[in-house]
Backbone as a chain_set.jsonl record, in Angstrom:
{"seq": "MIDEKNEPSAGSATLFQMLARGLTCPDAAMVEAIEDGSFAAEVGELLACMPFSESLAERVERSLEDLSCTIGDPDFLGGLRREYTRLFSAPRGALVPPWETLFLNADEDAPEFGSVLIRSKEAADARNRYEAAGVSLALQESADHMRLECEFAGYLCSRLAQAMQPESRQVWARHLDGFVHAHLDRWFAAFFDTLAANARHPFYRTIAALGESVKLDACRC", "coords": {"N": [[91.136, 157.758, -40.553], [88.066, 156.723, -42.046], [86.972, 153.404, -42.673], [85.803, 152.557, -45.152], [84.369, 150.049, -46.121], [83.534, 149.261, -43.751], [82.015, 151.016, -42.53], [79.271, 152.484, -40.593], [75.901, 151.915, -41.927], [73.058, 152.884, -43.632], [71.196, 150.959, -42.656], [72.233, 150.553, -40.079], [71.511, 152.794, -38.816], [68.737, 152.61, -39.01], [68.326, 150.38, -37.379], [69.351, 151.251, -34.769], [67.439, 153.429, -34.517], [65.175, 151.969, -34.422], [65.422, 150.408, -31.958], [65.537, 152.575, -30.153], [62.893, 153.495, -30.369], [61.697, 151.044, -29.395], [62.484, 151.387, -26.433], [60.791, 153.542, -25.647], [58.014, 154.493, -23.828], [55.224, 152.545, -24.1], [52.745, 153.206, -26.266], [49.583, 154.106, -28.279], [50.27, 154.288, -30.849], [52.581, 152.6, -31.08], [51.444, 150.287, -30.612], [49.548, 150.011, -32.901], [51.572, 149.927, -34.889], [52.355, 147.321, -34.539], [50.271, 145.615, -34.65], [49.485, 146.038, -37.181], [51.379, 145.028, -38.678], [53.697, 146.383, -39.663], [55.659, 146.874, -37.943], [56.738, 144.167, -37.611], [57.382, 143.831, -40.325], [59.203, 145.869, -40.7], [61.23, 144.791, -38.86], [61.86, 142.598, -40.557], [63.009, 143.534, -42.69], [65.358, 144.366, -41.787], [66.791, 142.105, -40.734], [67.098, 141.061, -43.327], [68.954, 142.786, -44.508], [71.058, 143.381, -42.738], [74.063, 142.124, -40.953], [73.227, 139.702, -39.081], [73.647, 137.071, -36.748], [73.01, 133.553, -36.976], [71.848, 132.384, -34.825], [70.835, 134.577, -33.488], [68.955, 135.658, -35.565], [67.238, 133.71, -35.57], [66.201, 133.995, -32.839], [64.987, 136.255, -33.18], [62.997, 135.863, -35.055], [61.575, 133.838, -33.756], [60.472, 135.274, -31.617], [58.919, 137.275, -32.897], [57.005, 135.622, -34.027], [55.944, 134.797, -31.634], [54.805, 137.053, -30.935], [52.889, 137.891, -32.938], [50.857, 136.183, -31.846], [49.812, 137.304, -29.806], [48.525, 139.387, -30.638], [45.234, 141.25, -30.873], [44.512, 140.871, -28.472], [42.485, 142.441, -26.115], [43.663, 143.8, -24.071], [45.926, 144.679, -24.802], [47.583, 146.789, -25.04], [48.019, 147.612, -22.427], [49.174, 145.399, -21.293], [51.746, 145.76, -22.511], [52.398, 147.991, -21.232], [52.719, 147.195, -18.69], [54.753, 145.285, -18.565], [56.868, 147.117, -19.599], [56.918, 148.836, -17.471], [57.605, 146.973, -15.581], [60.197, 146.261, -16.459], [61.771, 148.681, -16.672], [60.953, 150.963, -15.193], [60.008, 150.235, -12.47], [58.495, 150.74, -9.175], [59.938, 149.752, -7.187], [62.288, 149.474, -7.969], [64.095, 149.167, -11.183], [64.496, 146.297, -13.35], [66.028, 146.718, -15.314], [67.689, 149.143, -15.492], [67.311, 151.936, -17.335], [68.887, 154.254, -17.313], [72.055, 155.339, -18.101], [73.78, 156.189, -15.786], [72.695, 154.951, -13.593], [72.466, 152.422, -14.222], [75.264, 151.714, -14.478], [76.142, 152.108, -11.797], [74.527, 150.633, -10.029], [74.318, 149.81, -7.204], [74.502, 152.132, -5.731], [72.644, 154.476, -3.734], [70.082, 156.137, -5.222], [67.417, 158.15, -6.593], [64.916, 157.069, -8.829], [64.094, 159.144, -10.523], [65.196, 162.445, -11.05], [67.565, 164.983, -10.094], [70.094, 163.616, -9.894], [70.186, 162.15, -11.849], [69.934, 163.84, -14.063], [72.139, 165.535, -13.524], [74.525, 164.072, -13.443], [77.551, 163.041, -14.358], [77.939, 161.297, -16.558], [75.368, 162.123, -17.807], [75.702, 164.663, -18.334], [77.875, 164.741, -20.196], [77.013, 163.28, -22.073], [74.59, 164.972, -22.911], [76.472, 167.255, -23.658], [77.628, 166.277, -26.007], [75.455, 165.663, -27.616], [74.445, 168.332, -28.261], [76.662, 169.429, -29.556], [76.832, 168.197, -31.922], [74.58, 169.484, -32.903], [72.103, 168.758, -31.873], [69.432, 169.054, -29.678], [67.952, 168.806, -26.435], [65.082, 168.298, -24.494], [64.748, 170.084, -21.429], [64.007, 168.746, -19.117], [64.741, 166.218, -19.688], [66.699, 163.342, -18.992], [69.822, 162.932, -20.32], [71.271, 160.579, -20.377], [69.604, 158.584, -20.985], [69.12, 155.166, -22.359], [67.414, 155.13, -24.453], [67.499, 157.694, -25.614], [70.302, 157.828, -26.141], [70.415, 155.545, -28.05], [68.794, 156.636, -30.108], [70.303, 158.962, -30.861], [72.728, 157.957, -31.384], [71.739, 156.498, -33.978], [70.969, 158.67, -35.359], [73.369, 160.023, -35.823], [74.717, 158.074, -37.507], [72.968, 158.007, -39.556], [73.474, 160.479, -40.615], [76.112, 160.197, -41.556], [75.871, 158.305, -43.337], [74.709, 159.53, -45.294], [76.225, 161.643, -45.869], [78.26, 163.427, -48.474], [80.726, 164.46, -48.95], [84.151, 163.947, -48.355], [85.286, 165.361, -46.13], [82.85, 166.076, -44.639], [82.063, 163.683, -44.023], [84.075, 162.577, -42.334], [83.692, 164.538, -40.266], [81.201, 163.628, -39.154], [81.848, 161.001, -38.644], [83.786, 161.255, -36.466], [82.231, 162.308, -34.519], [80.494, 160.009, -34.129], [82.241, 157.977, -33.42], [83.41, 159.108, -31.145], [81.261, 159.264, -29.283], [80.47, 156.562, -28.956], [82.803, 155.279, -27.937], [82.586, 156.852, -25.693], [80.337, 156.395, -24.393], [78.354, 154.331, -25.408], [80.139, 152.052, -25.533], [80.45, 151.373, -22.907], [78.135, 150.355, -21.712], [76.186, 149.416, -23.19], [76.073, 146.875, -24.48], [75.876, 145.133, -22.189], [73.514, 146.171, -21.203], [71.539, 145.254, -23.148], [72.007, 142.577, -22.954], [71.042, 142.234, -20.346], [68.581, 142.963, -20.42], [67.659, 140.855, -22.222], [67.645, 138.765, -20.683], [65.749, 139.347, -18.782], [63.277, 139.875, -20.158], [59.968, 139.138, -20.712], [57.638, 139.677, -22.244], [56.967, 139.219, -25.821], [57.605, 141.354, -27.237], [59.519, 142.767, -26.071], [61.285, 140.978, -25.961], [61.868, 140.732, -28.668], [63.171, 143.298, -29.156], [65.261, 143.076, -27.271], [66.914, 141.005, -28.557], [67.596, 142.404, -31.052], [68.994, 144.499, -30.119], [71.281, 142.953, -29.074], [72.293, 142.336, -31.439], [73.882, 144.458, -32.477], [76.67, 145.83, -33.718], [79.236, 147.587, -32.339], [81.767, 147.873, -32.961], [81.688, 148.46, -35.788], [81.085, 151.251, -35.596], [83.153, 152.876, -35.472], [85.914, 154.922, -36.121]], "CA": [[90.315, 157.72, -41.497], [86.941, 155.778, -42.095], [87.072, 152.313, -43.423], [84.321, 152.727, -45.993], [84.048, 148.933, -46.154], [83.084, 148.824, -42.429], [81.66, 152.04, -41.695], [78.003, 152.273, -40.428], [75.063, 151.86, -42.949], [71.6, 153.435, -43.273], [70.576, 149.909, -41.866], [72.619, 150.871, -38.868], [70.772, 154.081, -38.53], [67.486, 152.225, -38.696], [68.366, 149.473, -36.135], [69.528, 152.403, -33.702], [66.229, 154.096, -34.237], [64.081, 151.06, -34.026], [65.888, 150.432, -30.528], [65.014, 153.848, -29.499], [61.288, 153.368, -30.149], [61.302, 150.206, -28.571], [62.774, 151.632, -25.316], [59.798, 154.386, -25.296], [56.728, 154.061, -23.253], [54.144, 152.092, -25.127], [51.586, 153.989, -26.837], [48.614, 153.649, -29.295], [51.157, 154.138, -32.372], [53.363, 151.464, -31.05], [50.416, 149.135, -30.702], [49.053, 150.16, -34.385], [52.587, 149.322, -35.715], [52.409, 145.681, -34.234], [49.132, 144.872, -35.027], [49.272, 146.339, -38.763], [52.215, 144.179, -39.438], [54.518, 147.301, -40.02], [56.741, 146.583, -37.101], [57.391, 143.008, -37.944], [58.008, 144.129, -41.659], [60.529, 146.555, -40.569], [62.267, 143.738, -38.468], [62.257, 141.709, -41.468], [63.975, 144.072, -43.745], [66.584, 144.428, -40.811], [67.177, 140.782, -40.948], [67.671, 140.703, -44.644], [70.171, 143.658, -44.985], [72.227, 143.465, -41.664], [74.694, 140.931, -40.586], [72.722, 138.833, -38.086], [74.103, 135.669, -36.644], [72.011, 132.69, -37.424], [71.288, 132.222, -33.536], [70.015, 135.754, -33.214], [68.029, 135.893, -36.397], [66.096, 132.729, -35.198], [65.565, 134.358, -31.68], [64.188, 137.359, -33.511], [61.84, 135.206, -35.618], [60.565, 133.191, -32.934], [59.759, 136.259, -30.758], [57.879, 137.781, -33.628], [55.79, 134.644, -34.208], [55.17, 134.878, -30.368], [54.27, 138.565, -30.63], [51.808, 137.824, -33.486], [49.816, 135.45, -31.263], [49.253, 138.203, -28.829], [47.61, 140.254, -31.355], [43.885, 140.827, -30.823], [44.285, 140.969, -27.019], [41.982, 143.751, -25.625], [44.405, 144.61, -23.094], [47.462, 144.634, -25.447], [48.506, 148.032, -24.691], [48.067, 147.516, -21.019], [50.124, 144.407, -21.027], [52.759, 146.296, -22.801], [52.888, 149.0, -20.451], [52.972, 146.518, -17.567], [56.105, 144.969, -19.028], [57.566, 148.349, -19.711], [57.095, 149.248, -15.941], [58.522, 146.129, -14.74], [61.75, 146.165, -16.876], [62.564, 149.912, -16.63], [60.705, 152.029, -14.108], [59.213, 149.713, -11.422], [58.811, 151.435, -8.292], [60.794, 149.187, -6.291], [63.663, 149.488, -8.771], [63.999, 148.717, -12.614], [65.254, 145.347, -13.425], [66.985, 146.944, -16.343], [67.792, 150.595, -15.501], [67.577, 152.598, -18.73], [69.788, 155.482, -17.399], [73.605, 155.075, -17.842], [74.245, 156.611, -14.742], [72.224, 154.142, -12.679], [72.95, 150.88, -14.676], [76.573, 151.452, -14.037], [76.138, 152.358, -10.296], [73.399, 150.053, -9.447], [74.573, 149.574, -5.897], [74.458, 153.444, -5.275], [71.377, 154.964, -3.339], [69.561, 157.229, -5.983], [66.084, 158.107, -6.943], [64.712, 156.744, -10.256], [63.8, 160.303, -11.348], [65.74, 163.346, -10.171], [68.789, 165.812, -10.159], [71.124, 162.748, -9.727], [70.307, 161.604, -13.217], [70.351, 164.898, -14.895], [73.385, 166.202, -13.399], [75.54, 163.001, -13.496], [78.606, 163.365, -15.357], [77.418, 160.826, -17.884], [74.226, 162.907, -18.515], [76.244, 166.0, -18.921], [78.747, 164.536, -21.169], [76.062, 162.978, -23.337], [73.972, 166.183, -23.405], [77.312, 167.937, -24.359], [77.776, 165.701, -27.344], [74.165, 165.968, -28.498], [74.478, 169.734, -28.578], [77.827, 169.509, -30.368], [76.141, 167.718, -33.195], [73.368, 170.061, -33.319], [70.762, 168.112, -31.44], [69.07, 169.853, -28.419], [66.951, 168.011, -25.579], [64.172, 169.216, -23.338], [65.454, 170.35, -19.928], [63.639, 167.672, -17.982], [64.922, 164.918, -19.973], [67.907, 162.812, -18.519], [70.563, 162.67, -21.538], [71.889, 159.36, -20.529], [68.652, 157.325, -21.084], [69.459, 154.446, -23.229], [66.6, 155.62, -25.487], [68.146, 158.804, -26.266], [71.568, 157.183, -26.79], [70.387, 155.152, -29.229], [68.44, 157.548, -31.0], [71.508, 160.11, -31.294], [73.668, 157.034, -32.447], [71.068, 156.614, -35.124], [71.129, 160.176, -36.094], [74.81, 160.076, -36.347], [74.994, 156.896, -38.555], [72.191, 158.384, -40.834], [74.274, 161.577, -41.163], [77.443, 159.7, -41.705], [75.429, 157.53, -44.363], [74.015, 160.627, -46.208], [77.271, 162.504, -46.272], [78.838, 162.988, -49.745], [82.142, 164.853, -49.194], [85.072, 163.456, -47.271], [85.436, 166.136, -44.956], [81.68, 165.947, -43.948], [82.108, 162.161, -43.638], [85.203, 162.676, -41.259], [83.207, 165.1, -38.936], [80.211, 162.741, -38.437], [82.567, 159.688, -38.023], [84.38, 161.688, -35.165], [81.105, 162.496, -33.537], [79.987, 158.824, -33.769], [83.254, 157.297, -32.665], [83.66, 159.764, -29.618], [80.139, 158.885, -28.495], [80.458, 155.065, -28.768], [83.588, 155.324, -26.91], [82.451, 157.573, -24.227], [79.02, 156.102, -23.671], [77.862, 152.833, -25.627], [81.066, 150.996, -25.196], [80.526, 151.325, -21.4], [77.102, 149.642, -21.11], [75.263, 148.963, -24.435], [75.988, 145.147, -24.714], [75.442, 144.767, -20.93], [71.993, 146.541, -21.057], [70.69, 144.43, -23.772], [72.09, 141.206, -22.425], [70.213, 142.152, -19.208], [67.007, 142.877, -21.184], [67.363, 139.441, -22.873], [67.617, 137.699, -19.535], [64.55, 139.651, -17.688], [62.216, 140.143, -20.846], [58.715, 138.203, -20.807], [56.786, 139.845, -23.275], [57.66, 138.849, -27.14], [57.918, 142.673, -28.143], [60.929, 143.238, -25.485], [62.585, 139.97, -26.411], [62.62, 141.073, -29.97], [64.028, 144.608, -28.98], [66.892, 142.687, -26.792], [67.664, 140.415, -29.728], [68.031, 143.354, -32.035], [70.2, 145.177, -29.436], [72.363, 142.308, -29.06], [72.845, 142.099, -32.888], [74.486, 145.625, -32.957], [78.37, 145.575, -33.808], [79.686, 148.666, -32.029], [82.982, 148.128, -33.851], [81.472, 149.207, -37.117], [80.776, 152.628, -35.418], [84.548, 153.473, -35.176], [86.941, 155.611, -37.231]], "C": [[89.16, 156.499, -41.525], [87.244, 154.703, -43.113], [85.745, 152.321, -44.031], [83.877, 151.389, -46.213], [83.104, 148.551, -44.989], [82.251, 149.782, -41.579], [79.77, 151.695, -41.573], [77.06, 152.69, -41.788], [73.76, 152.469, -42.643], [70.931, 152.304, -42.663], [70.918, 150.13, -40.487], [71.737, 151.832, -38.21], [69.417, 153.351, -38.046], [67.289, 151.475, -37.468], [68.317, 150.368, -34.875], [68.009, 153.079, -33.495], [65.19, 153.148, -33.943], [64.286, 150.641, -32.276], [65.215, 151.43, -29.636], [63.449, 153.692, -29.347], [60.944, 152.237, -29.368], [61.604, 150.484, -27.006], [61.69, 153.033, -24.887], [58.454, 153.754, -24.736], [55.706, 153.708, -24.152], [53.155, 152.957, -25.389], [50.744, 153.396, -27.847], [49.391, 153.457, -30.707], [51.872, 152.913, -32.182], [52.458, 150.159, -31.28], [49.836, 148.881, -32.178], [50.105, 149.424, -35.26], [52.734, 147.839, -35.561], [51.307, 145.019, -34.774], [48.971, 144.982, -36.452], [50.343, 145.666, -39.504], [53.412, 145.197, -39.94], [55.919, 147.18, -39.147], [57.689, 145.214, -37.483], [57.967, 143.069, -39.543], [59.258, 144.783, -41.624], [61.707, 145.561, -40.085], [62.846, 142.88, -39.59], [63.215, 142.126, -42.514], [65.264, 144.217, -43.127], [67.4, 143.216, -40.987], [67.725, 140.372, -42.253], [68.8, 141.635, -45.138], [71.325, 143.649, -43.913], [72.738, 142.013, -41.325], [74.427, 140.158, -39.09], [73.171, 137.639, -37.958], [72.844, 134.747, -36.78], [71.075, 132.553, -36.025], [70.271, 133.52, -33.267], [68.783, 135.953, -34.268], [66.775, 135.024, -35.895], [65.55, 133.033, -33.839], [64.479, 135.393, -32.099], [62.906, 136.849, -34.168], [60.958, 134.721, -34.723], [59.689, 134.282, -31.878], [58.703, 137.024, -31.547], [56.745, 137.028, -33.958], [55.111, 134.689, -32.796], [54.169, 136.082, -30.205], [52.983, 138.593, -31.603], [50.758, 137.14, -32.664], [49.363, 136.183, -30.362], [48.175, 139.164, -29.484], [46.111, 140.24, -31.363], [43.348, 140.851, -29.253], [43.631, 142.338, -26.677], [42.506, 144.522, -24.739], [45.88, 144.769, -23.634], [48.266, 145.891, -25.096], [48.903, 148.097, -23.037], [49.124, 146.653, -20.618], [51.607, 144.969, -21.413], [53.531, 147.265, -21.732], [53.43, 148.631, -19.055], [54.378, 145.977, -17.504], [57.026, 146.079, -18.928], [57.861, 148.798, -18.241], [57.908, 148.473, -15.235], [59.813, 146.108, -15.084], [62.406, 147.565, -16.499], [62.259, 150.85, -15.765], [59.654, 151.419, -13.016], [59.546, 150.522, -10.265], [59.623, 151.025, -7.28], [62.132, 148.965, -6.978], [63.421, 148.661, -9.946], [64.768, 147.515, -12.414], [66.354, 145.826, -14.467], [67.115, 148.544, -16.393], [68.157, 151.277, -16.766], [68.647, 153.819, -18.782], [71.416, 154.988, -17.109], [74.09, 155.003, -16.419], [73.772, 155.42, -13.59], [72.671, 152.699, -13.146], [74.418, 150.611, -14.331], [76.87, 151.514, -12.563], [74.984, 151.972, -9.651], [73.375, 149.966, -7.912], [74.398, 151.016, -5.064], [72.93, 153.615, -4.923], [71.068, 156.17, -4.196], [68.257, 156.88, -6.304], [65.949, 157.484, -8.456], [64.589, 158.01, -11.1], [64.393, 161.455, -10.513], [67.062, 163.923, -10.712], [69.73, 164.788, -10.364], [71.278, 162.387, -11.261], [70.656, 162.866, -14.159], [71.647, 165.773, -15.042], [74.756, 165.408, -13.416], [76.508, 163.329, -14.668], [78.527, 162.658, -16.786], [76.298, 161.512, -18.597], [74.786, 164.171, -19.028], [77.064, 165.753, -20.114], [77.942, 164.156, -22.248], [75.314, 164.097, -23.941], [74.986, 167.183, -24.119], [77.731, 167.485, -25.756], [76.52, 165.943, -28.216], [74.36, 167.416, -29.002], [75.766, 170.129, -29.665], [77.777, 169.02, -31.734], [74.944, 168.19, -33.781], [71.972, 169.516, -33.012], [70.44, 168.692, -29.909], [68.011, 168.903, -27.738], [66.022, 169.143, -24.554], [64.825, 169.235, -21.999], [65.356, 169.285, -19.225], [64.132, 166.272, -18.552], [66.538, 164.639, -19.602], [68.629, 162.397, -19.755], [71.08, 161.138, -21.688], [70.99, 158.13, -20.47], [69.196, 156.522, -22.129], [68.629, 154.819, -24.748], [67.115, 156.715, -26.307], [69.576, 158.636, -26.813], [71.544, 156.485, -28.106], [69.664, 155.808, -30.366], [69.393, 158.759, -31.477], [72.502, 158.982, -32.133], [73.062, 157.028, -33.981], [71.144, 157.717, -36.023], [72.522, 160.195, -36.748], [75.096, 159.072, -37.556], [73.862, 157.448, -39.812], [73.019, 159.659, -41.472], [75.596, 161.243, -41.951], [77.146, 158.947, -43.313], [75.356, 158.403, -45.538], [75.374, 161.505, -46.668], [77.885, 162.352, -47.436], [80.253, 163.334, -49.821], [82.965, 164.257, -48.085], [85.284, 164.19, -45.922], [84.126, 166.118, -44.135], [81.737, 164.606, -43.074], [82.966, 162.147, -42.23], [84.17, 163.51, -40.201], [82.207, 164.089, -38.232], [80.717, 161.394, -37.957], [83.11, 160.155, -36.612], [83.187, 161.808, -34.325], [80.576, 160.977, -32.991], [80.978, 158.046, -32.879], [83.575, 157.845, -31.267], [82.557, 159.248, -28.877], [80.123, 157.391, -28.215], [81.649, 154.883, -27.711], [83.513, 155.609, -25.514], [81.142, 156.982, -23.624], [78.78, 154.606, -24.221], [78.758, 151.828, -25.313], [80.943, 150.632, -23.607], [79.415, 150.337, -20.822], [76.057, 149.124, -22.234], [74.834, 147.494, -24.332], [75.38, 144.674, -23.484], [73.753, 144.93, -20.767], [71.258, 145.595, -21.779], [70.944, 143.123, -23.495], [71.1, 141.101, -21.123], [68.605, 142.095, -19.502], [66.724, 141.533, -21.466], [66.986, 138.794, -21.66], [66.217, 138.153, -18.67], [63.31, 139.88, -18.739], [61.177, 139.089, -20.91], [57.971, 138.318, -21.953], [57.672, 139.744, -24.731], [58.335, 140.251, -27.956], [59.507, 142.871, -27.576], [61.797, 142.229, -25.603], [62.996, 140.183, -27.774], [63.661, 142.274, -29.911], [65.472, 144.05, -28.292], [67.458, 141.942, -27.74], [68.348, 141.325, -30.713], [69.082, 144.181, -31.428], [71.403, 144.246, -29.353], [73.069, 142.126, -30.529], [73.853, 143.218, -33.228], [76.138, 145.338, -32.684], [79.01, 147.169, -33.282], [80.937, 148.929, -32.876], [83.018, 148.605, -35.161], [81.087, 150.658, -37.167], [82.12, 153.284, -35.236], [85.099, 153.855, -36.341], [87.795, 154.544, -37.419]], "O": [[89.428, 155.406, -41.027], [87.691, 154.973, -44.228], [84.711, 152.1, -43.4], [82.71, 151.43, -46.602], [82.151, 147.778, -45.093], [81.866, 149.609, -40.422], [79.148, 150.895, -42.272], [77.388, 153.591, -42.559], [73.38, 152.564, -41.476], [69.931, 152.646, -42.032], [70.039, 149.944, -39.645], [71.277, 151.612, -37.089], [69.027, 153.458, -36.884], [66.406, 151.712, -36.643], [67.408, 150.272, -34.051], [67.52, 153.205, -32.372], [64.287, 153.517, -33.192], [63.331, 150.606, -31.501], [64.521, 151.194, -28.647], [62.887, 153.772, -28.255], [59.948, 152.324, -28.649], [60.946, 149.782, -26.238], [61.856, 153.514, -23.766], [57.949, 152.708, -25.144], [55.306, 154.539, -24.967], [52.704, 153.511, -24.387], [51.042, 152.296, -28.313], [49.109, 152.574, -31.517], [51.82, 152.104, -33.108], [52.755, 149.21, -32.006], [49.67, 147.74, -32.609], [49.823, 148.579, -36.11], [53.235, 147.183, -36.474], [51.412, 143.923, -35.323], [48.347, 144.087, -37.021], [50.352, 145.65, -40.735], [54.164, 144.654, -40.75], [57.04, 147.364, -39.62], [58.912, 145.17, -37.612], [58.926, 142.376, -39.884], [60.232, 144.45, -42.298], [62.805, 145.46, -40.633], [64.016, 142.499, -39.624], [64.014, 141.396, -43.1], [66.268, 144.202, -43.84], [68.574, 143.283, -41.348], [68.616, 139.532, -42.373], [69.513, 141.297, -46.083], [72.475, 143.911, -44.268], [72.062, 140.986, -41.388], [75.26, 140.066, -38.188], [73.179, 136.953, -38.979], [71.72, 135.24, -36.686], [69.845, 132.597, -36.055], [69.104, 133.398, -32.894], [67.706, 136.375, -33.847], [65.619, 135.44, -35.812], [64.506, 132.459, -33.527], [63.362, 135.46, -31.586], [61.825, 137.356, -33.866], [59.762, 135.013, -34.746], [58.538, 134.113, -31.473], [57.681, 137.403, -30.974], [55.647, 137.545, -34.163], [53.884, 134.632, -32.713], [53.106, 136.119, -29.584], [52.016, 139.242, -31.204], [49.63, 137.603, -32.831], [48.293, 135.765, -29.919], [47.172, 139.596, -28.914], [45.607, 139.231, -31.855], [42.175, 140.851, -28.879], [44.264, 143.353, -26.97], [42.113, 145.662, -24.49], [46.848, 144.965, -22.899], [49.482, 145.896, -24.907], [49.941, 148.575, -22.581], [49.926, 146.989, -19.747], [52.569, 144.668, -20.706], [54.729, 147.334, -21.455], [54.224, 149.286, -18.38], [55.101, 146.178, -16.529], [57.978, 145.971, -18.155], [59.006, 149.096, -17.902], [58.755, 148.887, -14.442], [60.656, 145.954, -14.2], [63.546, 147.561, -16.034], [63.143, 151.648, -15.452], [58.617, 152.016, -12.727], [60.67, 151.017, -10.185], [60.046, 151.856, -6.476], [62.99, 148.255, -6.452], [62.725, 147.647, -9.9], [65.614, 147.475, -11.52], [67.481, 145.333, -14.435], [66.629, 149.147, -17.349], [69.3, 151.161, -17.209], [69.153, 154.29, -19.8], [71.83, 154.405, -16.107], [74.666, 154.035, -15.924], [74.602, 155.069, -12.752], [73.217, 151.931, -12.354], [74.799, 149.502, -13.956], [77.878, 150.941, -12.152], [74.412, 152.699, -8.84], [72.264, 150.07, -7.392], [74.178, 150.997, -3.853], [72.055, 153.07, -5.595], [71.703, 157.202, -3.98], [67.849, 155.719, -6.346], [66.945, 157.464, -9.179], [64.937, 157.984, -12.28], [64.125, 161.471, -9.312], [67.612, 163.402, -11.682], [70.44, 165.131, -11.31], [72.379, 162.348, -11.81], [71.615, 162.821, -14.93], [72.107, 166.408, -15.991], [75.862, 165.95, -13.405], [76.167, 163.82, -15.744], [78.886, 163.153, -17.854], [76.241, 161.511, -19.827], [74.365, 164.684, -20.065], [76.962, 166.543, -21.052], [78.139, 164.672, -23.348], [75.29, 164.29, -25.156], [74.569, 167.89, -25.036], [78.15, 168.303, -26.576], [76.586, 166.365, -29.37], [74.426, 167.593, -30.218], [75.7, 171.067, -30.46], [78.577, 169.38, -32.598], [74.341, 167.706, -34.739], [70.952, 169.728, -33.667], [71.34, 168.704, -29.069], [67.248, 168.259, -28.459], [66.229, 170.271, -24.105], [65.437, 168.24, -21.608], [66.341, 168.775, -18.69], [63.92, 165.255, -17.891], [67.441, 165.445, -19.83], [68.1, 161.459, -20.352], [71.269, 160.568, -22.762], [71.323, 157.009, -20.085], [69.839, 157.175, -22.951], [69.139, 154.781, -25.867], [67.159, 156.663, -27.536], [69.962, 159.239, -27.814], [72.324, 156.675, -29.039], [69.953, 155.507, -31.524], [69.108, 159.415, -32.479], [72.922, 159.152, -33.277], [73.681, 157.429, -34.967], [71.35, 157.66, -37.235], [72.746, 160.351, -37.948], [75.749, 159.467, -38.522], [74.121, 157.179, -40.986], [73.172, 159.783, -42.687], [76.04, 161.958, -42.85], [77.947, 158.992, -44.247], [75.851, 158.098, -46.623], [75.451, 161.974, -47.804], [78.185, 161.187, -47.698], [81.004, 162.714, -50.574], [82.474, 164.091, -46.969], [85.423, 163.634, -44.833], [84.269, 166.144, -42.912], [81.536, 164.47, -41.867], [82.484, 161.726, -41.178], [83.909, 162.861, -39.188], [82.3, 163.756, -37.051], [80.168, 160.75, -37.063], [82.871, 159.438, -35.641], [83.302, 161.251, -33.234], [80.303, 160.731, -31.816], [80.649, 157.549, -31.802], [83.958, 157.11, -30.357], [82.828, 158.754, -27.782], [79.705, 157.057, -27.106], [81.384, 154.328, -26.644], [84.011, 155.057, -24.533], [80.923, 157.099, -22.418], [79.027, 153.686, -23.441], [78.338, 150.767, -24.852], [81.391, 149.56, -23.201], [79.571, 149.661, -19.805], [75.13, 148.386, -21.901], [73.71, 147.02, -24.166], [74.441, 143.882, -23.56], [72.96, 144.088, -20.345], [70.33, 145.041, -21.19], [70.026, 142.363, -23.806], [70.466, 140.074, -20.881], [67.72, 141.416, -18.982], [65.69, 141.01, -21.051], [65.89, 138.232, -21.659], [65.674, 137.32, -17.946], [62.236, 140.09, -18.174], [61.631, 137.986, -21.215], [57.64, 137.349, -22.635], [58.845, 140.112, -24.792], [59.17, 140.295, -28.859], [60.483, 143.067, -28.302], [62.996, 142.419, -25.398], [64.139, 139.944, -28.162], [64.754, 142.258, -30.478], [66.576, 144.457, -28.654], [68.663, 142.156, -27.876], [69.474, 141.093, -31.153], [70.021, 144.567, -32.125], [72.515, 144.733, -29.555], [74.251, 141.811, -30.667], [74.637, 143.03, -34.159], [76.661, 144.787, -31.715], [79.221, 147.911, -34.241], [81.142, 150.016, -33.418], [84.023, 149.075, -35.695], [80.824, 151.283, -38.194], [82.062, 154.42, -34.765], [84.884, 153.309, -37.424], [88.741, 154.641, -38.201]]}, "num_chains": 1, "name": "protein.A"}
């Protein structure tokens, strides 16, 4: 049974969705959200409603302050994209591999993009769980990418928060609990710790601290 006092909230859904956006290749929409203050405002709302530790909240606030100092740089988008490439998809090897398969098997010889990712057991299981919950992916997407796993976790938290009937709540809780156990438990914390250790740009330092704030125990039945 779900413990309603500890179950994921709408805030948890927002947090996972923000992490997913932060792990998307930077584009003009991301720059606009940073420059018009909507990104900082959304983070501020999370700080107000979610149980951040004092040290993590301070890290987030410092990173947001540093981020505000970069606004107005004519090459702001270029800087974000260079950091994204350095962290997640550098040709000589990503510092923070965003695919569960590669992150957990970093010593194995595998291309950054290719069938090894799409056909891995981690990707296949993730895709099966997405489809069982009514979510479909484009065929070329590797289902074990952290962006997709965060997006899916946010979707499940949102469905659970919106469910009114006990039977429906139990269905979504089982989906979430199973996904956390099979995937996020294996690499979520290590991924965001690694991101925190390697991120230079204040935007990605913010995303790392937000990831480190997630309490996966709150996503269990």
